mmCIF file of C-alpha atoms and ligand atoms in Angstrom:
data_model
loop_
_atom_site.group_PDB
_atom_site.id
_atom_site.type_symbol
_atom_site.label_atom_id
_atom_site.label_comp_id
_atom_site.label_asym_id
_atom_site.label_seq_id
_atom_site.Cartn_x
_atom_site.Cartn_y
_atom_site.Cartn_z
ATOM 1 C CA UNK A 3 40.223 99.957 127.911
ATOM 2 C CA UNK A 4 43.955 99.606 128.830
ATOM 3 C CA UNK A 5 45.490 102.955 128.456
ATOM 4 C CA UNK A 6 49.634 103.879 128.353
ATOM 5 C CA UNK A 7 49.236 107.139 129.992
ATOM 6 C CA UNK A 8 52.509 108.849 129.168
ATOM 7 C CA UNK A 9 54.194 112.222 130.380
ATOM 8 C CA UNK A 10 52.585 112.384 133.735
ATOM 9 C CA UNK A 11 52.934 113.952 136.848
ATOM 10 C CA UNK A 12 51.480 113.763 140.220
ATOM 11 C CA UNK A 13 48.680 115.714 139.208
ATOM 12 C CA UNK A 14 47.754 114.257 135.949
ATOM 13 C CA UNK A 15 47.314 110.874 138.018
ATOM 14 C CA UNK A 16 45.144 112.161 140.902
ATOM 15 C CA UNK A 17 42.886 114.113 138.235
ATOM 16 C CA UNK A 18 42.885 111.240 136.051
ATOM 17 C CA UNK A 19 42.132 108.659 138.613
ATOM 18 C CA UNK A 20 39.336 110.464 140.009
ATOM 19 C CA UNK A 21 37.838 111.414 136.391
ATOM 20 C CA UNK A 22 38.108 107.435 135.768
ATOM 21 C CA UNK A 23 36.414 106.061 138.926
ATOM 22 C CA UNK A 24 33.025 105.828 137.003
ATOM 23 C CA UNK A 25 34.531 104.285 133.494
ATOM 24 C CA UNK A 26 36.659 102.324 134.651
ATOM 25 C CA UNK A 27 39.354 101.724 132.132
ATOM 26 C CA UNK A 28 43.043 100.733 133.109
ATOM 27 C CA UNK A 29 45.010 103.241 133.116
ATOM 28 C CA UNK A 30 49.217 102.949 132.756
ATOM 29 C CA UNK A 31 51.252 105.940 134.043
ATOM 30 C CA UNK A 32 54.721 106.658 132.430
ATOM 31 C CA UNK A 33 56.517 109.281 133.728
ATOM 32 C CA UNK A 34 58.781 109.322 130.091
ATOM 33 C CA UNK A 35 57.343 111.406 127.068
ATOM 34 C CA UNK A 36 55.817 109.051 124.404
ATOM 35 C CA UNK A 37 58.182 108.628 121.725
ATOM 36 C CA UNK A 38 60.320 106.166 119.101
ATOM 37 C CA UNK A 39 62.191 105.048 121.904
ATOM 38 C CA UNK A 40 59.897 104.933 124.765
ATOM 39 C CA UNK A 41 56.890 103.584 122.714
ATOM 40 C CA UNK A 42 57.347 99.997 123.626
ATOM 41 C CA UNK A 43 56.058 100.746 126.586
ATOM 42 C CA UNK A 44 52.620 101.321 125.134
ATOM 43 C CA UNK A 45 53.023 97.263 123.991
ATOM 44 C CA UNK A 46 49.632 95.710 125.829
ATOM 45 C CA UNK A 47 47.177 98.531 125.292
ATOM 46 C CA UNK A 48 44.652 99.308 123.309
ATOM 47 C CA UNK A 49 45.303 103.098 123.680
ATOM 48 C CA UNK A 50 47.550 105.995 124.703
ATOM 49 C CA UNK A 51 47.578 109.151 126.175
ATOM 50 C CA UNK A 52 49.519 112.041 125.504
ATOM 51 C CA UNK A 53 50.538 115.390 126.222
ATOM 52 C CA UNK A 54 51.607 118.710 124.437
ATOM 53 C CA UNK A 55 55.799 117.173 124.159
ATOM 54 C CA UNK A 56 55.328 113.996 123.428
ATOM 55 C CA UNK A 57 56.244 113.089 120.012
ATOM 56 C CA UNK A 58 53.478 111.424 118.200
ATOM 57 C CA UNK A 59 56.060 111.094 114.690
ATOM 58 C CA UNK A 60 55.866 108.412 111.761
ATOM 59 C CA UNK A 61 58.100 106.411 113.422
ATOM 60 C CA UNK A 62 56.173 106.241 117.192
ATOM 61 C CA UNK A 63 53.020 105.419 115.750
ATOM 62 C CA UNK A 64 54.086 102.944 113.248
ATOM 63 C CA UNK A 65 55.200 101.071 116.801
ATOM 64 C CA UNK A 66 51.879 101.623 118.104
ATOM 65 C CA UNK A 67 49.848 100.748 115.415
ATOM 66 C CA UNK A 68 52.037 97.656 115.391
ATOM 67 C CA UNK A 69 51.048 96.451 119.125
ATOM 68 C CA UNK A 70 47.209 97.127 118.295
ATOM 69 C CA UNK A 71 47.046 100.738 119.708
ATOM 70 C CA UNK A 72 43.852 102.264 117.757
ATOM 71 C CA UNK A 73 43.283 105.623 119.946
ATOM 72 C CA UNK A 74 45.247 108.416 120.574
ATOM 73 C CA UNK A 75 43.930 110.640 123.566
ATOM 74 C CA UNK A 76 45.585 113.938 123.550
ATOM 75 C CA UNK A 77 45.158 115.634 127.276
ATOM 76 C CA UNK A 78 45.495 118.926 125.444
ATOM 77 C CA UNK A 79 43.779 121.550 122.801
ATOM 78 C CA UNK A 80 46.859 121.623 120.109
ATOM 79 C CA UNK A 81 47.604 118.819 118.430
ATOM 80 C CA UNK A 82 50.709 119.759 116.549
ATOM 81 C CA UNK A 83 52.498 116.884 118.063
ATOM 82 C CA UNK A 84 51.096 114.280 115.959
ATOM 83 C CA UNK A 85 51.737 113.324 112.405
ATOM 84 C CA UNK A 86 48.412 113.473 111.184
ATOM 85 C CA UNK A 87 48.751 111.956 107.838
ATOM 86 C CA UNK A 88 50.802 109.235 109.218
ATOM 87 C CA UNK A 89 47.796 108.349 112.209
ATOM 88 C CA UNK A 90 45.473 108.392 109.684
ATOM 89 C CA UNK A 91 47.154 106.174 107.326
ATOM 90 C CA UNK A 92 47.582 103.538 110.031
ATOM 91 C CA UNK A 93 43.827 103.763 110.999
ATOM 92 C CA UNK A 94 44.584 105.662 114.536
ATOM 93 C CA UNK A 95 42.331 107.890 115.801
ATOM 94 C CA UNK A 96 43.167 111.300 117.556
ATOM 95 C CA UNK A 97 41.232 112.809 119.713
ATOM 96 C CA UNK A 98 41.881 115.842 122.328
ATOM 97 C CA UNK A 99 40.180 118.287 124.211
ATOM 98 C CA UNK A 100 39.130 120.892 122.007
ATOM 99 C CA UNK A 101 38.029 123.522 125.651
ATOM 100 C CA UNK A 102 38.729 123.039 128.839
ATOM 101 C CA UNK A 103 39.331 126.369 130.548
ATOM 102 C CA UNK A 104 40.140 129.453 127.763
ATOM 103 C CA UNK A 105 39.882 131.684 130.943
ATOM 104 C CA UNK A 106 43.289 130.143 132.427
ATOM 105 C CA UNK A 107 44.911 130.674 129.126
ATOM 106 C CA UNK A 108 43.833 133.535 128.617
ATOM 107 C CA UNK A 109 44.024 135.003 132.625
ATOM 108 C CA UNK A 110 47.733 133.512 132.414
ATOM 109 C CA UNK A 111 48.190 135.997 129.337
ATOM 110 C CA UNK A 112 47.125 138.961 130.945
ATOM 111 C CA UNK A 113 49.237 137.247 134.144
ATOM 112 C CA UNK A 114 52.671 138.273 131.860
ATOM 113 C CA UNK A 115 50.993 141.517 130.536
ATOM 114 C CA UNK A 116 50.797 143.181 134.033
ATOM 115 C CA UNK A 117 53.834 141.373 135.106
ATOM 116 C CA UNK A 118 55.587 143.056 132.042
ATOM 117 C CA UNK A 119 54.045 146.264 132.260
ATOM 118 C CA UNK A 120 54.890 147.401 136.006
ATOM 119 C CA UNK A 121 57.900 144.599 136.644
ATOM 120 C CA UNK A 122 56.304 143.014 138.844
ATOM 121 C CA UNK A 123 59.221 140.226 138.564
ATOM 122 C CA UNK A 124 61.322 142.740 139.621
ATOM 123 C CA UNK A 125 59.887 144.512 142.122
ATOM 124 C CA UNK A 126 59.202 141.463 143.541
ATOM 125 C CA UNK A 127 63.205 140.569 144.421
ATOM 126 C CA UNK A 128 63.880 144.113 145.393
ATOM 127 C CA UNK A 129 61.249 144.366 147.982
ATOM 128 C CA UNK A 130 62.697 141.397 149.383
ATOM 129 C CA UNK A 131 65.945 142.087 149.406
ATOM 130 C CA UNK A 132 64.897 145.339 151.551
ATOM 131 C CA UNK A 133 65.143 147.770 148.266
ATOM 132 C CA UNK A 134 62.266 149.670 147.854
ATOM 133 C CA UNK A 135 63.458 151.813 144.784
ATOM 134 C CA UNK A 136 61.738 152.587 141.908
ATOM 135 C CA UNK A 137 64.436 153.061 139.388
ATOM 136 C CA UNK A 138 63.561 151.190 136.282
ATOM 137 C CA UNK A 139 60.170 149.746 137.007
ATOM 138 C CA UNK A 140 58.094 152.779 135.346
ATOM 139 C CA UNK A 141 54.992 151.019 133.903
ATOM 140 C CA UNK A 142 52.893 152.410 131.248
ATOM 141 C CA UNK A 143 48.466 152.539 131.903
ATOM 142 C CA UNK A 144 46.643 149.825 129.641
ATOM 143 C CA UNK A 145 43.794 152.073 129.360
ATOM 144 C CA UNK A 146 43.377 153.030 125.495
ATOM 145 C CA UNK A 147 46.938 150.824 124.679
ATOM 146 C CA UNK A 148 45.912 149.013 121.370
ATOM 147 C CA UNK A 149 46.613 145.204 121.998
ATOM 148 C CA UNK A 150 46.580 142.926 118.706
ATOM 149 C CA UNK A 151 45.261 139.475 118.949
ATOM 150 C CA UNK A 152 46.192 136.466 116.673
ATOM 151 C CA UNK A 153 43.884 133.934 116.779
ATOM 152 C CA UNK A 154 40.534 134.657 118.046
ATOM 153 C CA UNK A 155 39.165 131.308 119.220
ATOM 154 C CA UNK A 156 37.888 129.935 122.111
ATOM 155 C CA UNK A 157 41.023 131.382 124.044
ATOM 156 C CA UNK A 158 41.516 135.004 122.047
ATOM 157 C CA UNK A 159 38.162 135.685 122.488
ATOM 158 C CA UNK A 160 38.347 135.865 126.460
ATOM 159 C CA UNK A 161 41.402 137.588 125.846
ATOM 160 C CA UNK A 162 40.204 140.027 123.621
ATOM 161 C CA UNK A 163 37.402 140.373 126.331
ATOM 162 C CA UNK A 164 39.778 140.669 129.597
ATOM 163 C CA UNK A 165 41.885 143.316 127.834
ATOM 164 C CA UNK A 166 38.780 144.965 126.893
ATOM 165 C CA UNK A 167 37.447 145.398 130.396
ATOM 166 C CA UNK A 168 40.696 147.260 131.094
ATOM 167 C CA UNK A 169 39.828 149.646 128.503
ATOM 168 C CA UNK A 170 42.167 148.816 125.864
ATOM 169 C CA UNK A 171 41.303 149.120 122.434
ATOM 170 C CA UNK A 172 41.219 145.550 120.458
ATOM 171 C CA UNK A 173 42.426 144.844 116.757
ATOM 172 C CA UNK A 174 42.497 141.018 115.743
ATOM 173 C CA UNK A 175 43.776 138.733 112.930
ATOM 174 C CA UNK A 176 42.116 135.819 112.399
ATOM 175 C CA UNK A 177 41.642 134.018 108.446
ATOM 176 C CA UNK A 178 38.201 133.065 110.064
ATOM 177 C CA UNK A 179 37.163 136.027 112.402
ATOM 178 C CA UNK A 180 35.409 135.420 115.305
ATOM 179 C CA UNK A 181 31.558 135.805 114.567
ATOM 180 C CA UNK A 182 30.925 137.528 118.252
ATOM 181 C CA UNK A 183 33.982 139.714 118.801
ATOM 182 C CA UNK A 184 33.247 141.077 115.016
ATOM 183 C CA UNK A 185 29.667 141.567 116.097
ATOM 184 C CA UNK A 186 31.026 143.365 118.757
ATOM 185 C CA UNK A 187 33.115 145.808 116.819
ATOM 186 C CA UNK A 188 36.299 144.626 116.890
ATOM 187 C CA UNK A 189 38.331 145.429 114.071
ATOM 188 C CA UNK A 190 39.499 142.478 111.975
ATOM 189 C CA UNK A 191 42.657 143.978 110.361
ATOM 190 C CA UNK A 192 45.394 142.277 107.684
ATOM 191 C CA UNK A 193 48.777 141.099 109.888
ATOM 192 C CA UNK A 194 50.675 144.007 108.058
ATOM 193 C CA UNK A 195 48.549 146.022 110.010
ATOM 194 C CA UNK A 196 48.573 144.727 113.532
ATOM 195 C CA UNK A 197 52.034 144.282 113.195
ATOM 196 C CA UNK A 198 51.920 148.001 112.941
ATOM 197 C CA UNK A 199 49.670 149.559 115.197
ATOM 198 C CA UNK A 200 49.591 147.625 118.411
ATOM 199 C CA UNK A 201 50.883 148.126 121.734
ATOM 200 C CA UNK A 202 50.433 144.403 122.790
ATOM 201 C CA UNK A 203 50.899 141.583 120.532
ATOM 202 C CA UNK A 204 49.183 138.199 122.118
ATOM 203 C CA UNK A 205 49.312 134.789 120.189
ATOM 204 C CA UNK A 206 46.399 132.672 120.209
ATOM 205 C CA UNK A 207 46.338 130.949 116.880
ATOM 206 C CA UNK A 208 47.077 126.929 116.737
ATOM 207 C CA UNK A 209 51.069 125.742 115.440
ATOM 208 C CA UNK A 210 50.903 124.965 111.311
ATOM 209 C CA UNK A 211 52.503 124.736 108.622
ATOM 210 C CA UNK A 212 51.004 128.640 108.024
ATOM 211 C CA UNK A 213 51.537 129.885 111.429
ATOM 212 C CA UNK A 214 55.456 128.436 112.161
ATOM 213 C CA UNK A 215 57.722 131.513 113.162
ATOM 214 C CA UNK A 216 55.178 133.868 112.034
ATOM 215 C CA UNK A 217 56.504 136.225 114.047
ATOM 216 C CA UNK A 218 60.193 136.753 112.505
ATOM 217 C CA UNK A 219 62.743 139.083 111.975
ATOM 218 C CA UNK A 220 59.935 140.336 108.679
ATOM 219 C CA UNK A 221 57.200 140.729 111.074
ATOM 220 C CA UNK A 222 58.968 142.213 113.876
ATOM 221 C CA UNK A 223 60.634 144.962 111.238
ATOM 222 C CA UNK A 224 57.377 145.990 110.840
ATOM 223 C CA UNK A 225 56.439 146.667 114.676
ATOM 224 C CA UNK A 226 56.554 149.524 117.268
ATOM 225 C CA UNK A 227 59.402 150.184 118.974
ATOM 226 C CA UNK A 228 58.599 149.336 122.331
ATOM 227 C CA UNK A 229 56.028 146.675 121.300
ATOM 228 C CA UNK A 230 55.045 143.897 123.989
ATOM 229 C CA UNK A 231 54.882 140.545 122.616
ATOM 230 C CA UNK A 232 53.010 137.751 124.746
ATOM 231 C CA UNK A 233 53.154 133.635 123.342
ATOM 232 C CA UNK A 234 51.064 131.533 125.307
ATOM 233 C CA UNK A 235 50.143 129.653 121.884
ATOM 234 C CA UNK A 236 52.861 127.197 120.633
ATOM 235 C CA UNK A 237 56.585 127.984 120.749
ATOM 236 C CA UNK A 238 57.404 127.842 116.953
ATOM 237 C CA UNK A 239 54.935 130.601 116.144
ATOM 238 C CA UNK A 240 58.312 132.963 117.320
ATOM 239 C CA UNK A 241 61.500 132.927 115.677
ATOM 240 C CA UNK A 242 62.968 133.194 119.322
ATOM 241 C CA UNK A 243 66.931 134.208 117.370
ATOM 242 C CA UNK A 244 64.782 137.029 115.864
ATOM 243 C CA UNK A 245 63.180 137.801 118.490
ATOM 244 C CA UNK A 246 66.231 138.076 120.453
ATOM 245 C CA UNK A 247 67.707 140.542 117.938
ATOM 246 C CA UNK A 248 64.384 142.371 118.173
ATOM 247 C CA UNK A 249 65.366 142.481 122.165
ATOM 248 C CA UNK A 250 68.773 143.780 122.009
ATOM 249 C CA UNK A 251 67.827 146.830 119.195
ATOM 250 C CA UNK A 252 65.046 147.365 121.622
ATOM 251 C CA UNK A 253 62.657 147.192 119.062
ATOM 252 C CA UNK A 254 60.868 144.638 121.174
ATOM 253 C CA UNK A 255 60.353 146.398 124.799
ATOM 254 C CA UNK A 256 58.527 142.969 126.501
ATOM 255 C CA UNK A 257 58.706 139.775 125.929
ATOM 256 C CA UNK A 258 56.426 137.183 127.766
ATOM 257 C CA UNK A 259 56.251 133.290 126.579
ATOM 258 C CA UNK A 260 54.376 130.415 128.569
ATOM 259 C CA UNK A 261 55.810 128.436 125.379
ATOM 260 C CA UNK A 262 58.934 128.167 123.795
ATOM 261 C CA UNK A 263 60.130 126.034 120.186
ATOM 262 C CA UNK A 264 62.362 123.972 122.196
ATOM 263 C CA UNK A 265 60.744 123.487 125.448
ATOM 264 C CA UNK A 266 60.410 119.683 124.812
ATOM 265 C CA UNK A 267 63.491 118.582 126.017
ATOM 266 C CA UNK A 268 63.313 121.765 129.054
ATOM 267 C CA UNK A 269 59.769 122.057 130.545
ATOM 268 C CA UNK A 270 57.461 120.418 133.147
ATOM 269 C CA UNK A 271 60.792 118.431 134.588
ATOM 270 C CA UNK A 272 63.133 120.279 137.225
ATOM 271 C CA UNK A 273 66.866 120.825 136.049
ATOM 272 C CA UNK A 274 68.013 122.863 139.148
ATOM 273 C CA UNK A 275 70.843 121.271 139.374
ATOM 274 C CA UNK A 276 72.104 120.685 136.186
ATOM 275 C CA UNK A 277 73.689 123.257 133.828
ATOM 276 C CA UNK A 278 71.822 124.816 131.320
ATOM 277 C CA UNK A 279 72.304 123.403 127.689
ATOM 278 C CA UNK A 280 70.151 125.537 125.241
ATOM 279 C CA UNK A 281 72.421 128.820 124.724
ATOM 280 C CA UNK A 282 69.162 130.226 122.699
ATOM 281 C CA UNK A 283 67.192 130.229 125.790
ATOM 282 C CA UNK A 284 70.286 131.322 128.233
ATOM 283 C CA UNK A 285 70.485 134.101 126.609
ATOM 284 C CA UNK A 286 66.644 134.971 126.460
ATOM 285 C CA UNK A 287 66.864 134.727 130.539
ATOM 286 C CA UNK A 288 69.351 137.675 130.445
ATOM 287 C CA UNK A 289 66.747 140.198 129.735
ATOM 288 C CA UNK A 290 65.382 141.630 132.440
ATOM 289 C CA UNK A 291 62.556 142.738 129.767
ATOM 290 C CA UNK A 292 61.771 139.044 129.536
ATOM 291 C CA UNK A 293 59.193 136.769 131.780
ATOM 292 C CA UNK A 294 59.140 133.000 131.062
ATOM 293 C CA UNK A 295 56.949 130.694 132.562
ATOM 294 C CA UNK A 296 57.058 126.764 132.068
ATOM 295 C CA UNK A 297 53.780 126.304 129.822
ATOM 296 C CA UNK A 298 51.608 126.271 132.915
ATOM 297 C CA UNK A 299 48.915 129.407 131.552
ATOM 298 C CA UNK A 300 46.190 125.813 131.062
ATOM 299 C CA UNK A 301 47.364 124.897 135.052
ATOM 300 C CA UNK A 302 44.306 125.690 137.409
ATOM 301 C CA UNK A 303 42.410 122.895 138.834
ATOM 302 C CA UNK A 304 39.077 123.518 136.677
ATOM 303 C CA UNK A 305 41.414 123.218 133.459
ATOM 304 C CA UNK A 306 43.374 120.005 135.088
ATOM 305 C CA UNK A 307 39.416 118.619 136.039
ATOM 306 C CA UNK A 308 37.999 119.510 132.559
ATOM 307 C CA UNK A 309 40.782 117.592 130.829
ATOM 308 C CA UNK A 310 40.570 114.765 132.840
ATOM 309 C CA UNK A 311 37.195 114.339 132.894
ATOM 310 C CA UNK A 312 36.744 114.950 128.605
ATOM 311 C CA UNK A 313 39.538 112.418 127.757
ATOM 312 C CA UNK A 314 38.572 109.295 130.120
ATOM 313 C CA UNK A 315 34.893 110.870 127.579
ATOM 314 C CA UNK A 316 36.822 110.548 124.525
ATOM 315 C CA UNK A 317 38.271 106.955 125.575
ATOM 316 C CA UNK A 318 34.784 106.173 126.765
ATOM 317 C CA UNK A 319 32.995 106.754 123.916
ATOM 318 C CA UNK A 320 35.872 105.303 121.493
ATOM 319 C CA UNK A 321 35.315 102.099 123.407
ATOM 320 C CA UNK A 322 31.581 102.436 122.830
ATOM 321 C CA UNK A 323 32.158 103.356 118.904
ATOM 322 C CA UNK A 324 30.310 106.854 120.065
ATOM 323 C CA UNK A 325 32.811 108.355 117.731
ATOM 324 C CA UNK A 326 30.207 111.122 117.008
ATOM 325 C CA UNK A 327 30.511 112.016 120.410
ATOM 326 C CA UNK A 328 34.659 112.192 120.295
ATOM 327 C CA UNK A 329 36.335 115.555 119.644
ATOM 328 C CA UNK A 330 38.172 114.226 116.598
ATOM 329 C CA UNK A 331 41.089 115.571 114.844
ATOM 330 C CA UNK A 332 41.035 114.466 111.288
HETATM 331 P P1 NAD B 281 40.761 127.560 118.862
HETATM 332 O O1 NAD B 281 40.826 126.453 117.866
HETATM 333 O O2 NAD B 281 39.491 127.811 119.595
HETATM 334 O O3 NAD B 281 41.195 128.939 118.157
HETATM 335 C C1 NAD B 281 42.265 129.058 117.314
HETATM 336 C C2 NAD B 281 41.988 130.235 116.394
HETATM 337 O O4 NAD B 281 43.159 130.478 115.612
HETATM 338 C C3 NAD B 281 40.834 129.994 115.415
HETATM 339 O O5 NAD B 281 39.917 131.056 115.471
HETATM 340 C C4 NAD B 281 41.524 129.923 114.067
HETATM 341 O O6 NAD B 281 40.721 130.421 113.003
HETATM 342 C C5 NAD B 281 42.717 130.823 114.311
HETATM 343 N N1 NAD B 281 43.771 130.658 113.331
HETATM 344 C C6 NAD B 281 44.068 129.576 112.568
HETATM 345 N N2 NAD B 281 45.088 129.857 111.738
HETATM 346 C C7 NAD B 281 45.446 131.126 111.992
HETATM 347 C C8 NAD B 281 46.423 131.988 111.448
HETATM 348 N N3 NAD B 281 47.228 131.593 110.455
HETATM 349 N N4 NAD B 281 46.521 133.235 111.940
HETATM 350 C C9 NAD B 281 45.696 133.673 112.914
HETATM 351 N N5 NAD B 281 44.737 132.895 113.469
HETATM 352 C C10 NAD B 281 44.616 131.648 113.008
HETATM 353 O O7 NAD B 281 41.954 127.277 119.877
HETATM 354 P P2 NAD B 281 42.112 127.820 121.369
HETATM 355 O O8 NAD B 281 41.484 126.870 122.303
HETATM 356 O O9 NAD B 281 41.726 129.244 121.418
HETATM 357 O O10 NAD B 281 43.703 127.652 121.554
HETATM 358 C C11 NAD B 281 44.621 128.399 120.781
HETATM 359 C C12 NAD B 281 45.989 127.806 120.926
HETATM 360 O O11 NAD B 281 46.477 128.026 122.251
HETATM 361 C C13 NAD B 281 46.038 126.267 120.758
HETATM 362 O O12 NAD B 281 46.203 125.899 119.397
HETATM 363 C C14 NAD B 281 47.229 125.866 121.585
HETATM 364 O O13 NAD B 281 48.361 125.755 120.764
HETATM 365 C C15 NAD B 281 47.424 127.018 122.562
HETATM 366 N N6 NAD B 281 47.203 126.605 123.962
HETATM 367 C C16 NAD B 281 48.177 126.859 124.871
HETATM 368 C C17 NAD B 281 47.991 126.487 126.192
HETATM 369 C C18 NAD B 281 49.035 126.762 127.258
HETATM 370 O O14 NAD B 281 48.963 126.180 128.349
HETATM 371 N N7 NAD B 281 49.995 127.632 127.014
HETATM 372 C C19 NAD B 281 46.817 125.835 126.571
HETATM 373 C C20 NAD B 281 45.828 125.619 125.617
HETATM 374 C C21 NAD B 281 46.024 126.006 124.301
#
């Protein structure tokens, strides 16, 4: 099939390429993010393939479904990019890649959590800038910390695991609790509660209508002072101007997000030289409580692998009519 591959980078066309030396399909890179005004570059194929920022709106895939395009292959696990009711309408299919690695996600988590913890970010400068003081890097132990996960999927569940091995003690909230971490003991608590009694806060639960700034100035009234909260999941699960109140009354002691509600129009491209336009996040890169990465917790080479190798799958088998065989989101 001919596929508009859009959103890519260097990487996404070496592990693409070599995923596709065996099917065989055409594939299109873009660098430009799929959306109303850069769809017309999808004119000529039969397919496209997207990433977490592109914007897969009403609009976008009324143009698509216009020049024939029947498949959407999302490169990802969320899918809260796409206007589902509006694909389905026009007869396009969306598929994505439900697992590819929930250990990087999940590793990447625990990455900000020790990070956090002992400021390592910190240390880190002063070491090199020949101070070895300790003043204001005092870390707390893990050990017997109560960490709160939200979302126990494929990606909590390691969590859950990870911080378990450390010794911490796990609560989760999940409206469909995992069937092995419950077997295992963990407590499945109401939100009211984990808002109240953990430590840790980690965010593994998919972007919806439910789940949009479910952590907001409500939720984080209800927390510990002190409370680490870690977002790997989807930016809009945070009210980041609440959280940034919750920062500067010090309810919130760490703050760690791989994600953030506006990174669209920020992340994966390199603005070094260019002045920084979102005030929201300036001011979230004042605190020194505060470690942002650039949505790269999925980036190790068996996650980049997996994905490339389960959506030239999902094309594969759309091209077949194997739609059985497609990880479908309907
Ligand atoms: P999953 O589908 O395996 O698990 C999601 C879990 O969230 C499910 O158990 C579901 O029941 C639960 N859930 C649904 N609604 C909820 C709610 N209102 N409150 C609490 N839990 C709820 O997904 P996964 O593979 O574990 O991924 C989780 C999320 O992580 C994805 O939706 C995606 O947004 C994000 N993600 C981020 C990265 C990254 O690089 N930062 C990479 C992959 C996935």
């Amino acid at each position: 099939m001919k596929v508009a591959v859009f959103s890519t980078k260097a990487y996404d066309r070496e592990f693409l390429t070599r995923a596709n030396q065996q099917a065989t399909h055409t594939l299109v890179f873009h660098e430009t993010q799929l959306n109303a005004q850069t769809a017309l570059l999808a004119q000529n194929s039969e397919a496209v393939c997207c990433f977490v920022n592109d914007r897969l709106d009403a609009d976008t895939l009324a143009q698509l479904a216009a020049f024939g395009i029947q498949l959407i292959a999302l490169r990802c696990a969320g899918f809260n990019q796409v206007d589902l009711a509006a694909a389905k309408q026009l007869g396009i299919k969306v598929a994505r890649v439900a697992e590819y690695s929930p250990h990087a996600v999940a590793e990447h988590a625990l990455g900000l959590v020790l990070m956090l913890n002992r400021n390592l970010h910190r240390a880190h400068h002063r070491v090199r800038e020949n101070d070895y003081s300790l003043n204001g890097l005092l870390g707390f132990d893990l050990v017997n910390k109560t960490v709160g996960v939200i979302g126990t999927g494929k990606i909590g569940q390691v969590f859950a695991s990870i911080m378990r091995g450390i010794g911490c003690r796990i609560m989760a909230y999940d409206p469909q609790p995992n069937p092995e971490l419950l077997a295992s003991g963990v407590p499945f608590v109401s939100l009211e509660q984990l808002w109240r009694e953990a430590d840790i806060i980690s965010l593994h639960c998919p972007l919806n209508s439910h789940t949009y700034h479910m952590v907001n100035s409500d939720a984080i009234a209800q927390m510990k002072t002190g409370v680490m909260l870690i977002n790997t999941g989807r930016g809009g699960l945070i009210d980041t101007r609440a959280v940034i109140e919750g920062l500067k009354s010090k309810k919130i002691g760490y703050l760690g997000l791989d994600v953030y509600e506006e990174e669209g129009d920020l992340f994966f491209e390199d603005y070094s030289n260019q002045l920084l336009q979102d005030d929201v996040f300036a001011r979230l890169l004042t605190f020194p409580n505060v470690v942002i990465t650039g949505h790269q917790a999925f980036f190790t080479r068996e996650a980049l692998d997996a994905i490339a190798r389960i959506t030239i799958a999902n094309i594969t088998h759309f091209e077949q009519g194997e739609f059985q065989q497609m990880v479908l989101v309907e």
